[in-house]
mmCIF file of C-alpha atoms and ligand atoms in Angstrom:
data_model
loop_
_atom_site.group_PDB
_atom_site.id
_atom_site.type_symbol
_atom_site.label_atom_id
_atom_site.label_comp_id
_atom_site.label_asym_id
_atom_site.label_seq_id
_atom_site.Cartn_x
_atom_site.Cartn_y
_atom_site.Cartn_z
ATOM 1 C CA UNK A 1 108.348 207.577 78.276
ATOM 2 C CA UNK A 2 111.785 207.918 75.848
ATOM 3 C CA UNK A 3 110.773 210.250 73.180
ATOM 4 C CA UNK A 4 112.328 209.053 70.741
ATOM 5 C CA UNK A 5 109.950 206.633 70.000
ATOM 6 C CA UNK A 6 106.946 208.732 70.823
ATOM 7 C CA UNK A 7 106.826 212.599 70.863
ATOM 8 C CA UNK A 8 103.229 213.321 70.035
ATOM 9 C CA UNK A 9 102.295 215.943 72.983
ATOM 10 C CA UNK A 10 99.196 216.133 72.793
ATOM 11 C CA UNK A 11 98.892 212.947 73.900
ATOM 12 C CA UNK A 12 100.964 213.798 77.143
ATOM 13 C CA UNK A 13 98.614 214.341 79.406
ATOM 14 C CA UNK A 14 97.494 211.347 79.835
ATOM 15 C CA UNK A 15 100.566 209.488 79.691
ATOM 16 C CA UNK A 16 101.356 211.806 82.355
ATOM 17 C CA UNK A 17 98.601 210.547 84.625
ATOM 18 C CA UNK A 18 100.697 207.481 84.933
ATOM 19 C CA UNK A 19 104.461 208.281 84.917
ATOM 20 C CA UNK A 20 106.793 210.803 86.825
ATOM 21 C CA UNK A 21 108.924 211.969 83.461
ATOM 22 C CA UNK A 22 110.546 211.371 79.619
ATOM 23 C CA UNK A 23 113.867 210.719 78.866
ATOM 24 C CA UNK A 24 115.143 212.602 75.406
ATOM 25 C CA UNK A 25 118.131 212.610 73.679
ATOM 26 C CA UNK A 26 117.889 215.487 72.195
ATOM 27 C CA UNK A 27 118.107 219.710 73.008
ATOM 28 C CA UNK A 28 114.676 219.561 70.739
ATOM 29 C CA UNK A 29 113.008 216.462 72.751
ATOM 30 C CA UNK A 30 114.661 218.058 76.790
ATOM 31 C CA UNK A 31 112.473 221.328 76.004
ATOM 32 C CA UNK A 32 108.994 219.646 74.809
ATOM 33 C CA UNK A 33 109.973 216.760 78.054
ATOM 34 C CA UNK A 34 110.019 220.005 80.594
ATOM 35 C CA UNK A 35 108.062 222.340 78.790
ATOM 36 C CA UNK A 36 105.311 219.815 77.310
ATOM 37 C CA UNK A 37 105.286 217.094 79.977
ATOM 38 C CA UNK A 38 107.633 218.318 82.726
ATOM 39 C CA UNK A 39 108.809 215.943 85.997
ATOM 40 C CA UNK A 40 111.942 214.707 85.967
ATOM 41 C CA UNK A 41 113.740 214.718 82.445
ATOM 42 C CA UNK A 42 116.071 212.223 81.730
ATOM 43 C CA UNK A 43 118.689 213.164 78.946
ATOM 44 C CA UNK A 44 121.140 211.058 76.860
ATOM 45 C CA UNK A 45 122.298 212.007 73.971
ATOM 46 C CA UNK A 46 125.431 210.298 71.668
ATOM 47 C CA UNK A 47 127.066 213.375 72.425
ATOM 48 C CA UNK A 48 126.098 217.044 73.624
ATOM 49 C CA UNK A 49 126.778 220.173 71.806
ATOM 50 C CA UNK A 50 129.098 222.487 73.422
ATOM 51 C CA UNK A 51 126.322 226.072 72.283
ATOM 52 C CA UNK A 52 123.345 223.669 73.892
ATOM 53 C CA UNK A 53 124.287 222.187 76.748
ATOM 54 C CA UNK A 54 123.406 224.854 79.170
ATOM 55 C CA UNK A 55 119.854 224.923 77.938
ATOM 56 C CA UNK A 56 120.153 221.286 78.629
ATOM 57 C CA UNK A 57 121.062 221.567 82.317
ATOM 58 C CA UNK A 58 118.071 224.272 82.385
ATOM 59 C CA UNK A 59 115.862 220.920 81.295
ATOM 60 C CA UNK A 60 116.646 218.467 82.457
ATOM 61 C CA UNK A 61 116.890 216.266 85.793
ATOM 62 C CA UNK A 62 119.360 213.589 84.882
ATOM 63 C CA UNK A 63 122.437 213.754 82.275
ATOM 64 C CA UNK A 64 123.449 210.473 81.002
ATOM 65 C CA UNK A 65 126.731 210.808 79.093
ATOM 66 C CA UNK A 66 127.922 208.313 76.453
ATOM 67 C CA UNK A 67 131.636 208.166 76.705
ATOM 68 C CA UNK A 68 133.966 209.472 79.504
ATOM 69 C CA UNK A 69 135.246 211.778 77.826
ATOM 70 C CA UNK A 70 132.180 213.963 76.789
ATOM 71 C CA UNK A 71 131.733 213.721 81.237
ATOM 72 C CA UNK A 72 135.295 215.065 81.760
ATOM 73 C CA UNK A 73 134.198 218.189 78.906
ATOM 74 C CA UNK A 74 130.516 219.443 80.838
ATOM 75 C CA UNK A 75 131.945 218.262 84.246
ATOM 76 C CA UNK A 76 133.007 222.042 85.316
ATOM 77 C CA UNK A 77 130.310 223.079 83.486
ATOM 78 C CA UNK A 78 127.789 221.057 85.035
ATOM 79 C CA UNK A 79 129.727 221.594 88.579
ATOM 80 C CA UNK A 80 129.300 225.277 88.339
ATOM 81 C CA UNK A 81 125.558 224.989 87.284
ATOM 82 C CA UNK A 82 123.457 226.283 90.179
ATOM 83 C CA UNK A 83 120.509 223.611 89.613
ATOM 84 C CA UNK A 84 121.805 220.185 91.020
ATOM 85 C CA UNK A 85 121.983 217.162 87.898
ATOM 86 C CA UNK A 86 122.644 213.775 88.665
ATOM 87 C CA UNK A 87 125.051 212.983 85.697
ATOM 88 C CA UNK A 88 125.645 208.909 84.681
ATOM 89 C CA UNK A 89 127.903 206.993 81.942
ATOM 90 C CA UNK A 90 126.295 204.594 79.705
ATOM 91 C CA UNK A 91 127.926 201.208 79.524
ATOM 92 C CA UNK A 92 128.152 198.552 76.848
ATOM 93 C CA UNK A 93 127.432 195.129 78.659
ATOM 94 C CA UNK A 94 128.627 193.896 74.919
ATOM 95 C CA UNK A 95 124.792 191.133 75.630
ATOM 96 C CA UNK A 96 122.454 192.024 73.572
ATOM 97 C CA UNK A 97 119.341 189.440 72.420
ATOM 98 C CA UNK A 98 118.381 192.600 69.513
ATOM 99 C CA UNK A 99 118.593 190.353 66.178
ATOM 100 C CA UNK A 100 118.340 193.105 64.432
ATOM 101 C CA UNK A 101 122.375 195.034 64.017
ATOM 102 C CA UNK A 102 120.614 198.361 62.986
ATOM 103 C CA UNK A 103 118.983 197.878 66.120
ATOM 104 C CA UNK A 104 121.745 196.346 68.212
ATOM 105 C CA UNK A 105 124.127 198.574 70.493
ATOM 106 C CA UNK A 106 125.849 196.202 70.921
ATOM 107 C CA UNK A 107 127.608 194.772 67.972
ATOM 108 C CA UNK A 108 131.223 195.069 67.371
ATOM 109 C CA UNK A 109 132.770 198.738 66.852
ATOM 110 C CA UNK A 110 129.172 199.957 68.278
ATOM 111 C CA UNK A 111 129.530 203.805 69.719
ATOM 112 C CA UNK A 112 127.054 203.686 72.423
ATOM 113 C CA UNK A 113 127.984 203.425 75.752
ATOM 114 C CA UNK A 114 131.629 202.315 77.721
ATOM 115 C CA UNK A 115 132.590 198.524 77.305
ATOM 116 C CA UNK A 116 133.795 197.508 81.078
ATOM 117 C CA UNK A 117 137.528 198.090 80.234
ATOM 118 C CA UNK A 118 137.324 201.478 79.294
ATOM 119 C CA UNK A 119 136.361 202.032 82.896
ATOM 120 C CA UNK A 120 138.974 201.739 86.503
ATOM 121 C CA UNK A 121 137.801 200.481 89.580
ATOM 122 C CA UNK A 122 136.810 203.470 90.847
ATOM 123 C CA UNK A 123 134.107 205.214 88.884
ATOM 124 C CA UNK A 124 134.922 209.941 87.327
ATOM 125 C CA UNK A 125 133.989 211.974 90.295
ATOM 126 C CA UNK A 126 130.720 213.368 90.334
ATOM 127 C CA UNK A 127 129.090 210.275 88.717
ATOM 128 C CA UNK A 128 125.835 209.072 90.233
ATOM 129 C CA UNK A 129 124.312 206.555 87.794
ATOM 130 C CA UNK A 130 124.704 203.982 85.528
ATOM 131 C CA UNK A 131 123.099 203.813 82.213
ATOM 132 C CA UNK A 132 121.931 200.246 79.590
ATOM 133 C CA UNK A 133 120.043 200.016 77.169
ATOM 134 C CA UNK A 134 120.296 197.239 74.769
ATOM 135 C CA UNK A 135 116.648 195.673 74.131
ATOM 136 C CA UNK A 136 114.401 196.303 71.538
ATOM 137 C CA UNK A 137 110.431 195.325 72.274
ATOM 138 C CA UNK A 138 112.087 192.419 74.706
ATOM 139 C CA UNK A 139 110.188 190.738 77.540
ATOM 140 C CA UNK A 140 111.940 190.565 81.384
ATOM 141 C CA UNK A 141 113.290 187.502 80.952
ATOM 142 C CA UNK A 142 115.791 189.180 78.631
ATOM 143 C CA UNK A 143 116.214 192.327 80.831
ATOM 144 C CA UNK A 144 116.303 189.688 83.179
ATOM 145 C CA UNK A 145 119.812 187.663 81.452
ATOM 146 C CA UNK A 146 121.073 191.352 80.444
ATOM 147 C CA UNK A 147 121.304 192.328 83.949
ATOM 148 C CA UNK A 148 123.354 189.154 84.289
ATOM 149 C CA UNK A 149 125.476 190.445 82.293
ATOM 150 C CA UNK A 150 126.020 193.914 83.379
ATOM 151 C CA UNK A 151 127.148 192.138 86.851
ATOM 152 C CA UNK A 152 129.367 189.491 84.730
ATOM 153 C CA UNK A 153 131.247 192.827 84.195
ATOM 154 C CA UNK A 154 130.445 195.717 86.071
ATOM 155 C CA UNK A 155 129.337 194.188 89.590
ATOM 156 C CA UNK A 156 132.072 197.036 91.101
ATOM 157 C CA UNK A 157 130.398 199.978 89.381
ATOM 158 C CA UNK A 158 127.422 198.602 90.535
ATOM 159 C CA UNK A 159 128.177 199.136 94.212
ATOM 160 C CA UNK A 160 128.719 202.513 93.716
ATOM 161 C CA UNK A 161 126.029 203.808 91.956
ATOM 162 C CA UNK A 162 122.737 205.869 93.423
ATOM 163 C CA UNK A 163 120.411 205.137 89.985
ATOM 164 C CA UNK A 164 120.595 202.763 87.654
ATOM 165 C CA UNK A 165 119.182 203.109 84.220
ATOM 166 C CA UNK A 166 117.649 199.734 82.470
ATOM 167 C CA UNK A 167 117.189 202.165 79.536
ATOM 168 C CA UNK A 168 113.663 200.820 77.281
ATOM 169 C CA UNK A 169 112.987 198.078 75.070
ATOM 170 C CA UNK A 170 110.327 197.231 77.238
ATOM 171 C CA UNK A 171 107.378 195.829 75.395
ATOM 172 C CA UNK A 172 105.816 195.820 79.157
ATOM 173 C CA UNK A 173 102.516 196.827 77.411
ATOM 174 C CA UNK A 174 102.149 194.086 74.838
ATOM 175 C CA UNK A 175 100.065 190.914 75.861
ATOM 176 C CA UNK A 176 101.859 188.139 78.287
ATOM 177 C CA UNK A 177 104.242 190.636 79.455
ATOM 178 C CA UNK A 178 104.732 189.146 82.567
ATOM 179 C CA UNK A 179 104.652 192.130 84.631
ATOM 180 C CA UNK A 180 105.584 190.391 88.331
ATOM 181 C CA UNK A 181 108.569 188.965 87.470
ATOM 182 C CA UNK A 182 109.889 192.307 85.755
ATOM 183 C CA UNK A 183 108.558 193.356 89.981
ATOM 184 C CA UNK A 184 110.529 190.526 90.992
ATOM 185 C CA UNK A 185 113.784 191.186 89.223
ATOM 186 C CA UNK A 186 113.643 194.675 90.364
ATOM 187 C CA UNK A 187 113.058 194.101 93.915
ATOM 188 C CA UNK A 188 116.089 191.442 93.677
ATOM 189 C CA UNK A 189 118.804 194.371 92.268
ATOM 190 C CA UNK A 190 117.745 196.923 95.265
ATOM 191 C CA UNK A 191 117.988 193.531 97.960
ATOM 192 C CA UNK A 192 121.748 192.911 96.309
ATOM 193 C CA UNK A 193 122.982 196.287 95.813
ATOM 194 C CA UNK A 194 121.404 198.295 98.827
ATOM 195 C CA UNK A 195 123.346 202.005 96.883
ATOM 196 C CA UNK A 196 121.015 201.691 94.496
ATOM 197 C CA UNK A 197 118.378 204.104 95.571
ATOM 198 C CA UNK A 198 116.816 204.126 92.166
ATOM 199 C CA UNK A 199 115.809 202.200 88.950
ATOM 200 C CA UNK A 200 114.236 203.578 86.326
ATOM 201 C CA UNK A 201 112.970 202.761 83.215
ATOM 202 C CA UNK A 202 112.442 204.378 79.819
ATOM 203 C CA UNK A 203 110.292 202.432 76.814
ATOM 204 C CA UNK A 204 109.282 204.026 74.415
ATOM 205 C CA UNK A 205 107.603 201.360 72.150
ATOM 206 C CA UNK A 206 105.176 200.138 75.032
ATOM 207 C CA UNK A 207 103.268 204.378 74.658
ATOM 208 C CA UNK A 208 102.067 203.452 71.577
ATOM 209 C CA UNK A 209 102.178 200.070 71.077
ATOM 210 C CA UNK A 210 99.887 198.723 68.282
ATOM 211 C CA UNK A 211 98.091 202.377 67.831
ATOM 212 C CA UNK A 212 97.742 204.648 65.397
ATOM 213 C CA UNK A 213 96.685 204.507 61.257
ATOM 214 C CA UNK A 214 98.131 205.802 58.619
ATOM 215 C CA UNK A 215 94.713 205.788 56.147
ATOM 216 C CA UNK A 216 95.706 206.037 52.143
ATOM 217 C CA UNK A 217 93.913 205.761 49.231
ATOM 218 C CA UNK A 218 94.358 203.435 46.096
ATOM 219 C CA UNK A 219 95.207 205.688 43.017
ATOM 220 C CA UNK A 220 96.300 203.146 40.308
ATOM 221 C CA UNK A 221 96.756 199.732 40.044
ATOM 222 C CA UNK A 222 99.912 198.523 37.696
ATOM 223 C CA UNK A 223 100.572 194.262 36.763
ATOM 224 C CA UNK A 224 104.578 194.007 36.637
ATOM 225 C CA UNK A 225 105.938 190.517 36.229
ATOM 226 C CA UNK A 226 102.638 188.731 36.378
ATOM 227 C CA UNK A 227 101.974 190.374 40.225
ATOM 228 C CA UNK A 228 99.829 193.379 40.913
ATOM 229 C CA UNK A 229 100.804 196.481 42.326
ATOM 230 C CA UNK A 230 98.181 199.144 44.222
ATOM 231 C CA UNK A 231 100.177 202.296 44.153
ATOM 232 C CA UNK A 232 98.740 204.456 46.771
ATOM 233 C CA UNK A 233 98.766 208.298 48.089
ATOM 234 C CA UNK A 234 101.328 207.666 50.521
ATOM 235 C CA UNK A 235 105.004 206.445 50.861
ATOM 236 C CA UNK A 236 106.804 204.000 52.485
ATOM 237 C CA UNK A 237 109.484 205.578 51.897
ATOM 238 C CA UNK A 238 108.171 208.871 53.154
ATOM 239 C CA UNK A 239 105.846 208.204 55.524
ATOM 240 C CA UNK A 240 107.089 204.153 57.102
ATOM 241 C CA UNK A 241 110.747 204.819 57.176
ATOM 242 C CA UNK A 242 111.288 202.333 59.562
ATOM 243 C CA UNK A 243 109.563 199.958 56.962
ATOM 244 C CA UNK A 244 112.266 199.954 55.334
ATOM 245 C CA UNK A 245 114.952 200.326 57.692
ATOM 246 C CA UNK A 246 113.701 197.233 59.704
ATOM 247 C CA UNK A 247 112.796 195.710 57.407
ATOM 248 C CA UNK A 248 109.503 195.162 58.396
ATOM 249 C CA UNK A 249 105.846 193.781 56.031
ATOM 250 C CA UNK A 250 103.170 196.638 58.868
ATOM 251 C CA UNK A 251 100.209 195.414 58.892
ATOM 252 C CA UNK A 252 96.937 196.475 57.008
ATOM 253 C CA UNK A 253 93.180 196.158 58.450
ATOM 254 C CA UNK A 254 91.395 193.786 55.797
ATOM 255 C CA UNK A 255 94.621 191.918 54.801
ATOM 256 C CA UNK A 256 96.823 189.053 55.306
ATOM 257 C CA UNK A 257 100.540 189.514 54.539
ATOM 258 C CA UNK A 258 100.923 186.391 52.792
ATOM 259 C CA UNK A 259 101.305 186.033 48.780
ATOM 260 C CA UNK A 260 98.869 182.939 48.274
ATOM 261 C CA UNK A 261 95.332 184.233 47.925
ATOM 262 C CA UNK A 262 92.812 185.242 45.039
ATOM 263 C CA UNK A 263 93.461 188.574 45.377
ATOM 264 C CA UNK A 264 97.169 189.113 46.132
ATOM 265 C CA UNK A 265 99.159 192.501 46.055
ATOM 266 C CA UNK A 266 101.954 194.105 46.640
ATOM 267 C CA UNK A 267 101.841 198.379 47.763
ATOM 268 C CA UNK A 268 103.956 200.629 46.523
ATOM 269 C CA UNK A 269 104.788 204.601 47.309
ATOM 270 C CA UNK A 270 104.608 207.710 45.547
ATOM 271 C CA UNK A 271 107.797 208.711 45.681
ATOM 272 C CA UNK A 272 110.358 207.223 42.197
ATOM 273 C CA UNK A 273 112.068 205.271 44.793
ATOM 274 C CA UNK A 274 111.879 201.520 42.888
ATOM 275 C CA UNK A 275 112.149 199.976 46.711
ATOM 276 C CA UNK A 276 109.222 202.432 47.923
ATOM 277 C CA UNK A 277 106.992 199.192 48.416
ATOM 278 C CA UNK A 278 105.809 196.514 50.700
ATOM 279 C CA UNK A 279 104.394 193.290 50.476
ATOM 280 C CA UNK A 280 102.585 191.300 49.273
ATOM 281 C CA UNK A 281 99.860 191.510 50.888
ATOM 282 C CA UNK A 282 96.012 188.777 50.329
ATOM 283 C CA UNK A 283 92.983 190.855 50.401
ATOM 284 C CA UNK A 284 89.255 189.681 50.628
ATOM 285 C CA UNK A 285 88.366 191.595 47.854
ATOM 286 C CA UNK A 286 89.765 192.742 44.230
ATOM 287 C CA UNK A 287 91.309 196.447 44.781
ATOM 288 C CA UNK A 288 90.250 198.832 42.743
ATOM 289 C CA UNK A 289 90.536 202.237 42.368
ATOM 290 C CA UNK A 290 90.153 205.213 45.242
ATOM 291 C CA UNK A 291 89.719 201.888 47.706
ATOM 292 C CA UNK A 292 91.411 203.239 51.566
ATOM 293 C CA UNK A 293 94.273 201.654 53.213
ATOM 294 C CA UNK A 294 94.715 201.751 56.899
ATOM 295 C CA UNK A 295 98.067 200.987 57.991
ATOM 296 C CA UNK A 296 98.290 199.976 61.614
ATOM 297 C CA UNK A 297 100.618 199.962 64.413
ATOM 298 C CA UNK A 298 101.703 203.633 63.423
ATOM 299 C CA UNK A 299 102.807 205.207 66.145
ATOM 300 C CA UNK A 300 105.966 204.385 67.745
ATOM 301 C CA UNK A 301 108.930 204.930 66.147
ATOM 302 C CA UNK A 302 106.529 205.528 62.618
ATOM 303 C CA UNK A 303 105.875 208.472 63.577
ATOM 304 C CA UNK A 304 109.007 210.106 64.901
ATOM 305 C CA UNK A 305 111.112 209.641 62.167
ATOM 306 C CA UNK A 306 108.738 211.529 59.608
ATOM 307 C CA UNK A 307 108.397 213.990 61.813
ATOM 308 C CA UNK A 308 112.424 214.730 63.432
ATOM 309 C CA UNK A 309 113.782 211.774 64.229
ATOM 310 C CA UNK A 310 115.618 212.154 68.340
ATOM 311 C CA UNK A 311 114.826 215.832 68.209
ATOM 312 C CA UNK A 312 118.155 215.833 65.868
ATOM 313 C CA UNK A 313 117.369 219.171 64.114
ATOM 314 C CA UNK A 314 117.852 219.085 60.400
ATOM 315 C CA UNK A 315 120.889 220.509 58.479
ATOM 316 C CA UNK A 316 121.131 224.352 57.554
ATOM 317 C CA UNK A 317 120.524 224.832 54.222
ATOM 318 C CA UNK A 318 122.141 227.360 52.307
ATOM 319 C CA UNK A 319 123.327 228.885 48.923
ATOM 320 C CA UNK A 320 127.530 228.330 48.883
ATOM 321 C CA UNK A 321 128.691 231.402 46.263
ATOM 322 C CA UNK A 322 131.908 230.669 43.178
ATOM 323 C CA UNK A 323 132.564 234.170 45.357
ATOM 324 C CA UNK A 324 133.219 231.388 48.372
ATOM 325 C CA UNK A 325 130.280 233.383 50.340
ATOM 326 C CA UNK A 326 127.499 231.152 52.216
ATOM 327 C CA UNK A 327 123.469 232.841 52.219
ATOM 328 C CA UNK A 328 121.984 230.631 55.028
ATOM 329 C CA UNK A 329 118.569 230.211 53.620
ATOM 330 C CA UNK A 330 116.942 228.068 56.336
ATOM 331 C CA UNK A 331 117.862 226.836 59.540
ATOM 332 C CA UNK A 332 115.924 224.163 62.258
ATOM 333 C CA UNK A 333 115.388 224.673 65.625
ATOM 334 C CA UNK A 334 113.374 224.210 68.559
ATOM 335 C CA UNK A 335 110.047 225.497 66.810
ATOM 336 C CA UNK A 336 110.781 223.793 63.776
ATOM 337 C CA UNK A 337 110.732 220.355 65.834
ATOM 338 C CA UNK A 338 107.292 220.675 67.366
ATOM 339 C CA UNK A 339 105.286 222.238 64.602
ATOM 340 C CA UNK A 340 105.559 219.055 62.956
ATOM 341 C CA UNK A 341 104.204 216.439 66.172
HETATM 342 C C1 PLP B 1 118.512 205.057 75.388
HETATM 343 C C2 PLP B 1 117.278 204.620 74.739
HETATM 344 N N1 PLP B 1 116.503 204.295 76.138
HETATM 345 C C3 PLP B 1 115.283 204.313 75.438
HETATM 346 C C4 PLP B 1 114.750 203.793 74.392
HETATM 347 C C5 PLP B 1 113.087 203.403 74.126
HETATM 348 O O1 PLP B 1 113.434 201.721 73.238
HETATM 349 P P1 PLP B 1 111.872 201.080 73.456
HETATM 350 O O2 PLP B 1 111.386 202.524 72.423
HETATM 351 O O3 PLP B 1 112.232 200.292 72.502
HETATM 352 O O4 PLP B 1 111.144 200.866 74.642
HETATM 353 C C6 PLP B 1 116.201 203.702 73.297
HETATM 354 C C7 PLP B 1 115.628 203.278 71.756
HETATM 355 O O5 PLP B 1 116.061 203.419 70.812
HETATM 356 C C8 PLP B 1 116.837 204.619 74.001
HETATM 357 O O6 PLP B 1 118.263 203.787 72.333
#
């Protein structure tokens, strides 16, 4: 399970019954993974911080590097480490079916993973795995097409690895997901590449797909430009930022996403951001002040974006004074990260 999508550790004992490990995208996530989940901890960070790498090695069982340069930088420390950690490089197969650029790791100019032209005939010494992540809420057929693209450019490297991580974005829990097709496809890869001992999938969303509610209350109803807006005690910007980023309109129980009906409202947030609103929705009856509005599917990504996304520490807060001294007021670490979950 990729913790970047869902890291509510109070649910780990349930999830742990079904899977052997987690994926972490920062030291905070790796610590949470090793302390609260256990099992395999697959780290993949866009870049590792030198001052955090020793601790990262104590938490992780597998470490994927985003570039050969990062691998070369940390290789001496990896090789000197008494604990065996298997290392990989993330590839960019330059093929992705993700429609939204914000979520597409293969857009031109992407910083995520290395394209085939950056590799030589052989993998850097010590690299045992390859990692590819190009999907988002996709089925096994999209994975199959993606693997064909990987094979086109990286087949010589596929013959050199012990493990292949096919990333996340597999919506395994969506009704209609063809699990038999996925299993058949994975078996074909094992048959074709006998050197590959382990194929890893690291979905996040799938674990919490269509779960979780955000409950809010109508505080005011404003008529503006002939339309009605229900002002809530929550905020799209502060509590559902992925709705603005993606953008997508979250479902509300008892309402349809539409502007055609008798009781049509947008819902607006408590912040002063003009765009902190969503909809329109058609409700079954007129909204009244004090009504409860329940947003659905609020668990995966929504929750991590309002706690600490990717487990990446918030910046320090301090005061830079006129005499050019800096007074550190607050810094953030694992305890702050964990306490928000
Ligand atoms: C490297 C990597 N692995 C796994 C995931 C999890 O993807 P999802 O939650 O879509 O399954 C992501 C999501 O961004 C990712 O970047």
